[in-house]
CSV table of C-alpha atoms in Angstrom, one decimal:
chain,number,residue,atom,x,y,z
F,60,MET,CA,121.3,92.8,86.8
F,61,SER,CA,120.5,93.1,83.1
F,62,TYR,CA,120.9,96.9,83.1
F,63,GLU,CA,123.2,99.6,84.6
F,64,GLN,CA,124.0,100.4,88.2
F,65,ASP,CA,122.3,103.8,87.9
F,66,ASN,CA,119.2,102.4,86.2
F,67,PRO,CA,116.2,103.3,88.5
F,68,TRP,CA,114.6,99.9,88.1
F,69,CYS,CA,117.8,98.2,89.1
F,70,GLN,CA,118.1,100.5,92.1
F,71,GLU,CA,114.6,99.6,93.2
F,72,ILE,CA,115.2,95.9,92.8
F,73,LYS,CA,118.5,96.1,94.8
F,74,GLU,CA,116.6,97.9,97.6
F,75,GLY,CA,114.2,95.0,97.7
F,76,ILE,CA,117.0,92.4,97.8
F,77,ASP,CA,119.0,94.2,100.4
F,78,ARG,CA,116.0,94.6,102.6
F,79,VAL,CA,115.5,90.9,102.7
F,80,MET,CA,119.0,89.5,102.6
F,81,ALA,CA,121.6,92.1,103.6
F,82,ASP,CA,121.6,91.0,107.2
F,83,SER,CA,122.0,87.3,106.5
F,84,ALA,CA,124.2,87.0,103.4
F,85,GLU,CA,127.2,88.5,101.7
F,86,LEU,CA,125.8,90.1,98.5
F,87,THR,CA,127.7,90.8,95.2
F,88,TYR,CA,126.1,92.6,92.4
F,89,PHE,CA,127.0,92.4,88.7
F,90,TYR,CA,125.6,94.7,86.0
F,91,MET,CA,125.3,93.7,82.3
F,92,ASN,CA,124.6,97.3,81.1
F,93,THR,CA,122.4,96.1,78.3
F,94,LYS,CA,120.1,99.1,78.2
F,95,VAL,CA,122.9,101.2,76.8
F,96,ASP,CA,124.9,98.4,75.1
F,97,LEU,CA,122.7,95.5,74.1
F,98,GLN,CA,125.4,94.1,71.8
F,99,GLY,CA,127.9,94.0,74.6
F,100,GLY,CA,125.6,91.9,76.7
F,101,ARG,CA,127.0,88.5,75.7
F,102,GLU,CA,130.5,89.5,76.7
F,103,LYS,CA,129.1,90.8,80.0
F,104,ALA,CA,127.4,87.4,80.5
F,105,LYS,CA,130.7,85.7,80.0
F,106,GLU,CA,132.2,88.0,82.6
F,107,ALA,CA,129.3,87.2,84.9
F,108,TYR,CA,130.0,83.5,84.6
F,109,GLU,CA,133.6,84.0,85.3
F,110,LEU,CA,132.6,85.8,88.5
F,111,TYR,CA,130.2,82.9,89.3
F,112,GLU,CA,133.1,80.4,89.0
F,113,GLU,CA,135.3,82.6,91.2
F,114,LEU,CA,132.7,83.2,94.0
F,115,LYS,CA,131.0,79.8,93.9
F,116,PRO,CA,127.8,81.4,95.4
F,117,ASP,CA,125.2,79.5,97.4
F,118,GLY,CA,122.5,81.1,95.3
F,119,ILE,CA,121.9,83.6,92.5
F,120,ILE,CA,119.2,86.2,91.7
F,121,THR,CA,119.0,87.2,88.0
F,122,VAL,CA,117.1,90.3,87.1
F,123,ASP,CA,115.1,91.1,83.9
F,124,ASP,CA,114.9,89.3,80.6
F,125,ASN,CA,118.4,89.9,79.2
F,126,ALA,CA,120.0,88.2,82.1
F,127,GLN,CA,117.9,85.1,81.4
F,128,SER,CA,118.5,84.8,77.7
F,129,MET,CA,122.2,85.9,77.7
F,130,PHE,CA,123.4,84.4,81.1
F,131,VAL,CA,121.2,81.9,82.8
F,132,VAL,CA,120.1,79.9,79.8
F,133,PRO,CA,123.5,79.5,78.1
F,134,TYR,CA,125.6,79.2,81.3
F,135,LEU,CA,123.6,78.0,84.2
F,136,LYS,CA,120.3,76.3,83.3
F,137,ASP,CA,120.7,72.5,83.6
F,138,ARG,CA,124.4,72.9,83.9
F,139,VAL,CA,124.8,73.7,87.6
F,140,SER,CA,122.9,72.8,90.7
F,141,THR,CA,123.0,76.3,92.3
F,142,PRO,CA,119.5,77.6,93.0
F,143,VAL,CA,118.7,80.5,90.7
F,144,PHE,CA,115.7,82.9,91.3
F,145,PHE,CA,114.7,85.4,88.6
F,146,CYS,CA,112.7,88.6,88.9
F,147,GLY,CA,111.7,91.4,86.6
F,148,VAL,CA,111.0,88.9,83.8
F,149,ASN,CA,108.4,90.3,81.3
F,150,ASN,CA,108.4,87.3,79.0
F,151,LYS,CA,106.6,84.0,79.8
F,152,ALA,CA,108.7,81.8,82.1
F,153,SER,CA,108.3,79.0,79.6
F,154,ALA,CA,110.2,81.0,77.0
F,155,TYR,CA,113.4,80.3,79.0
F,156,GLY,CA,112.4,76.7,80.0
F,157,TYR,CA,111.5,77.8,83.5
F,158,PRO,CA,110.9,76.5,86.1
F,159,ASN,CA,113.1,73.5,86.4
F,160,GLN,CA,114.9,71.6,89.2
F,161,HIS,CA,117.0,74.6,90.3
F,162,ILE,CA,115.3,77.7,88.8
F,163,SER,CA,112.2,79.6,89.8
F,164,GLY,CA,111.2,83.2,90.5
F,165,THR,CA,108.8,86.0,90.0
F,166,LEU,CA,107.4,87.5,86.7
F,167,GLU,CA,107.0,91.2,86.2
F,168,ARG,CA,103.6,92.3,85.0
F,169,GLY,CA,102.8,96.0,84.7
F,170,HIS,CA,99.6,97.4,86.1
F,171,ILE,CA,98.7,98.7,82.6
F,172,ARG,CA,94.9,98.3,82.9
F,173,GLU,CA,94.9,100.0,86.3
F,174,SER,CA,97.1,102.9,85.1
F,175,ILE,CA,94.7,103.6,82.2
F,176,ALA,CA,91.7,103.4,84.5
F,177,PHE,CA,93.4,105.8,87.0
F,178,LEU,CA,94.1,108.3,84.1
F,179,LYS,CA,90.4,108.0,83.2
F,180,GLN,CA,89.5,109.1,86.8
F,181,LEU,CA,91.9,112.1,86.5
F,182,ILE,CA,90.7,113.0,82.9
F,183,PRO,CA,87.3,111.6,82.2
F,184,ASP,CA,87.4,112.9,78.6
F,185,VAL,CA,90.1,110.4,77.6
F,186,GLU,CA,88.6,108.0,75.1
F,187,ASN,CA,91.7,106.1,73.8
F,188,ILE,CA,95.3,105.4,74.6
F,189,CYS,CA,98.5,105.1,72.5
F,190,PHE,CA,101.7,103.3,73.6
F,191,ILE,CA,105.3,104.1,73.1
F,192,VAL,CA,107.9,101.6,74.3
F,193,ARG,CA,111.4,100.9,73.2
F,194,SER,CA,112.0,97.9,70.8
F,195,SER,CA,113.7,95.6,73.3
F,196,PRO,CA,113.0,92.2,74.9
F,197,SER,CA,111.1,94.0,77.6
F,198,GLY,CA,109.3,96.2,75.1
F,199,HIS,CA,108.1,93.3,73.1
F,200,ALA,CA,106.9,91.5,76.2
F,201,ILE,CA,104.9,94.6,77.2
F,202,LYS,CA,103.3,94.6,73.7
F,203,SER,CA,102.4,90.9,74.2
F,204,GLN,CA,100.9,91.7,77.6
F,205,VAL,CA,98.8,94.6,76.1
F,206,GLU,CA,97.6,92.4,73.2
F,207,SER,CA,96.5,89.6,75.6
F,208,GLU,CA,94.6,91.9,78.0
F,209,GLN,CA,93.5,94.9,75.9
F,210,SER,CA,89.9,93.7,75.9
F,211,THR,CA,89.8,94.5,79.6
F,212,TYR,CA,91.0,98.1,79.2
F,213,ILE,CA,88.5,100.9,79.9
F,214,VAL,CA,89.4,102.6,76.6
F,215,PRO,CA,90.6,101.2,73.3
F,216,ILE,CA,94.2,101.3,72.0
F,217,GLU,CA,94.7,103.6,69.1
F,218,HIS,CA,98.4,103.0,68.2
F,219,PHE,CA,101.4,101.1,69.5
F,220,LEU,CA,104.9,102.3,68.7
F,221,LEU,CA,108.0,100.2,69.3
F,222,LEU,CA,110.8,102.6,68.8
F,223,THR,CA,114.6,102.7,68.7
F,224,ASP,CA,115.5,106.4,68.3
F,225,SER,CA,114.1,109.8,69.1
F,226,SER,CA,113.3,110.6,65.4
F,227,GLN,CA,110.5,108.0,65.6
F,228,ILE,CA,109.0,110.0,68.4
F,229,GLU,CA,109.0,113.1,66.2
F,230,GLU,CA,107.4,111.2,63.3
F,231,PHE,CA,104.9,109.4,65.5
F,232,THR,CA,103.7,112.6,67.3
F,233,ARG,CA,103.6,114.6,64.0
F,234,THR,CA,101.5,112.0,62.1
F,235,ARG,CA,99.5,110.3,64.8
F,236,GLY,CA,99.8,112.4,67.9
F,237,ALA,CA,96.4,114.2,67.3
F,238,GLN,CA,94.7,110.8,67.3
F,239,CYS,CA,96.1,109.9,70.8
F,240,ASN,CA,94.1,111.2,73.8
F,241,ALA,CA,97.0,110.0,76.0
F,242,ILE,CA,100.2,108.1,75.6
F,243,TYR,CA,101.4,105.3,77.9
F,244,VAL,CA,105.2,104.9,78.0
F,245,ASP,CA,107.5,102.2,79.4
F,246,SER,CA,110.9,100.6,78.9
F,247,LEU,CA,112.3,103.8,77.4
F,248,GLU,CA,115.9,103.8,78.6
F,249,GLY,CA,118.4,103.2,75.8
F,250,THR,CA,116.4,105.0,73.1
F,251,THR,CA,119.0,106.9,71.1
F,252,ASP,CA,119.1,110.6,70.2
F,253,ILE,CA,119.9,112.1,66.8
F,254,ASN,CA,123.6,111.5,67.5
F,255,GLY,CA,123.2,107.9,68.4
F,256,LYS,CA,123.7,108.5,72.1
F,257,PRO,CA,121.5,106.4,74.5
F,258,MET,CA,119.0,108.5,76.4
F,259,ASP,CA,117.9,108.0,80.0
F,260,ASN,CA,114.2,107.8,80.9
F,261,ARG,CA,113.8,111.4,81.8
F,262,GLU,CA,115.5,112.6,78.6
F,263,VAL,CA,113.0,110.5,76.5
F,264,ILE,CA,110.0,111.7,78.4
F,265,ASP,CA,111.1,115.3,78.1
F,266,PHE,CA,111.6,114.8,74.4
F,267,LEU,CA,108.2,113.3,74.0
F,268,LYS,CA,106.5,116.0,76.0
F,269,ASN,CA,108.2,118.6,73.8
F,270,ASN,CA,106.6,117.0,70.8
F,271,TYR,CA,103.2,115.9,72.3
F,272,LYS,CA,101.1,118.2,74.4
F,273,GLY,CA,98.6,115.6,75.8
F,274,PRO,CA,98.9,113.5,78.9
F,275,VAL,CA,101.7,111.0,79.2
F,276,ILE,CA,101.4,108.2,81.7
F,277,GLY,CA,103.7,105.3,82.7
F,278,GLY,CA,104.0,102.1,84.7
F,279,ASN,CA,106.7,102.9,87.2
F,280,SER,CA,107.1,105.5,89.9
F,281,TYR,CA,110.2,107.0,88.2
F,282,HIS,CA,108.1,107.6,85.0
F,283,VAL,CA,106.0,110.0,87.1
F,284,GLU,CA,109.0,111.5,88.9
F,285,ASP,CA,110.4,112.2,85.4
F,286,GLY,CA,107.3,114.0,84.2
F,287,ALA,CA,104.5,111.5,83.4
F,288,VAL,CA,101.1,112.6,84.7
F,289,SER,CA,100.3,109.4,86.6
F,290,ALA,CA,100.9,105.7,87.1
F,291,VAL,CA,99.7,102.7,89.1
F,292,ALA,CA,103.2,101.6,89.6
F,293,LYS,CA,104.7,98.2,90.0
F,294,THR,CA,107.8,98.4,92.2
F,295,GLY,CA,111.3,96.9,91.9
F,296,GLN,CA,111.3,96.6,95.6
F,297,GLU,CA,108.5,94.0,95.4
F,298,GLN,CA,110.3,92.1,92.6
F,299,GLY,CA,113.6,92.0,94.5
F,300,GLY,CA,112.0,91.2,97.8
F,301,ILE,CA,110.0,88.3,96.4
F,302,ALA,CA,113.1,86.7,94.6
F,303,ALA,CA,115.3,87.2,97.7
F,304,GLY,CA,112.6,85.7,100.0
F,305,MET,CA,112.4,82.7,97.7
F,306,LEU,CA,116.1,82.3,97.7
F,307,LEU,CA,116.3,82.4,101.5
F,308,LYS,CA,113.7,79.7,101.7
F,309,ALA,CA,115.6,77.5,99.3
F,310,LEU,CA,118.9,78.0,101.2
F,311,ASN,CA,117.0,77.1,104.4
F,312,GLY,CA,115.9,73.8,102.9
F,313,THR,CA,112.6,74.4,101.2
F,314,PRO,CA,112.5,72.2,98.1
F,315,MET,CA,112.3,73.9,94.7
F,316,GLU,CA,109.0,72.3,93.9
F,317,LYS,CA,107.5,74.1,96.9
F,318,LEU,CA,108.7,77.5,95.4
F,319,PRO,CA,106.6,77.9,92.2
F,320,VAL,CA,106.9,80.8,89.7
F,321,THR,CA,104.8,83.7,90.9
F,322,ARG,CA,104.3,87.4,89.9
F,323,ASN,CA,103.9,90.8,91.4
F,324,TYR,CA,100.5,92.1,92.5
F,325,LYS,CA,101.1,95.3,94.5
F,326,GLY,CA,100.5,98.7,92.9
F,327,ARG,CA,100.8,102.2,94.2
F,328,ARG,CA,99.1,105.3,92.6
F,329,TYR,CA,101.4,108.2,91.7
F,330,ILE,CA,100.5,111.7,90.4
F,331,ASN,CA,103.0,114.3,89.2
F,332,VAL,CA,101.8,117.7,90.6
F,333,ASN,CA,103.8,119.7,88.0
F,334,SER,CA,102.4,117.7,85.1
F,335,ILE,CA,98.7,118.0,86.1
F,336,LYS,CA,99.2,121.8,86.5
F,337,GLU,CA,100.8,122.0,83.1
F,338,LEU,CA,97.8,120.3,81.5
F,339,GLY,CA,95.2,122.2,83.6
F,340,ILE,CA,93.9,119.0,85.2
F,341,GLN,CA,91.8,119.6,88.3
F,342,PRO,CA,91.2,116.1,89.8
F,343,ARG,CA,88.3,115.5,92.2
F,344,PRO,CA,89.6,115.3,95.8
F,345,ILE,CA,88.5,111.7,96.1
F,346,VAL,CA,90.8,110.7,93.2
F,347,LEU,CA,93.8,112.1,95.1
F,348,ARG,CA,93.0,110.1,98.2
F,349,GLY,CA,95.7,107.5,98.9
F,350,ALA,CA,97.8,108.7,95.9
F,351,THR,CA,101.5,109.6,96.3
F,352,LEU,CA,102.1,113.1,95.0
F,353,VAL,CA,105.5,113.9,93.5
F,354,THR,CA,107.1,116.8,91.7
F,355,THR,CA,109.7,116.7,88.9
F,356,PRO,CA,113.2,117.6,90.1
F,357,LYS,CA,114.7,120.6,88.4
């Protein structure tokens, strides 16, 4: 795993892997902690390789982009024959030289277009959207996705902020917040506060909402649970389940060329009841049909 054990995205992916493989394999998880300590990632990758040599596993699942660039490419790709299946990868597979004779997996693509369209159903007056994501490999990949598909969005993009610390949120909302009908957030974990301490997802969303009084939406269920208005969420469970299923097939004899790189497709609509009440949003009953309603924990 690229990130920390308590990272909600990692927890979702672990659930997906466990659901598919826990009854048929002995699973060992390793966390690189790169959301809170990106600079320490290369040392963690070295530790991961030492664990690989110790365990000599029959297969490996590598999660998110940092695990590919810091671990798979320098230590495993074209150097071992162990089947490797990735998931949670925002970048293009070709950026890492995937697929090859022992590596395949599933790309992660956010349902950004669908999340914006869902917000438009909740708040028809929304005429543009701004983006705030952390400046990280995942954040830059999200920006690339937005640039490639923005012509299909129901409203235009007004601004896109790649941030590293909370002061940039204050500056952005002060100078450009009034121009944003809504703000889409993703990949926020690891943004630092004024003391240089990494913030978790909820802390960043709370900080943003204290500085911006319009609707905030996201791309994951935990964004909504942490205070965003809504999302059409991709799930880590789907990512982990796909990668684990591919690995099981490989271990049971399916050739790698029969296991091409794929991507996620499922999306579930989420609405935060507290947040729509705060904003005075009164959605039509038909918009609520089939959506998962959540509240923000105290």
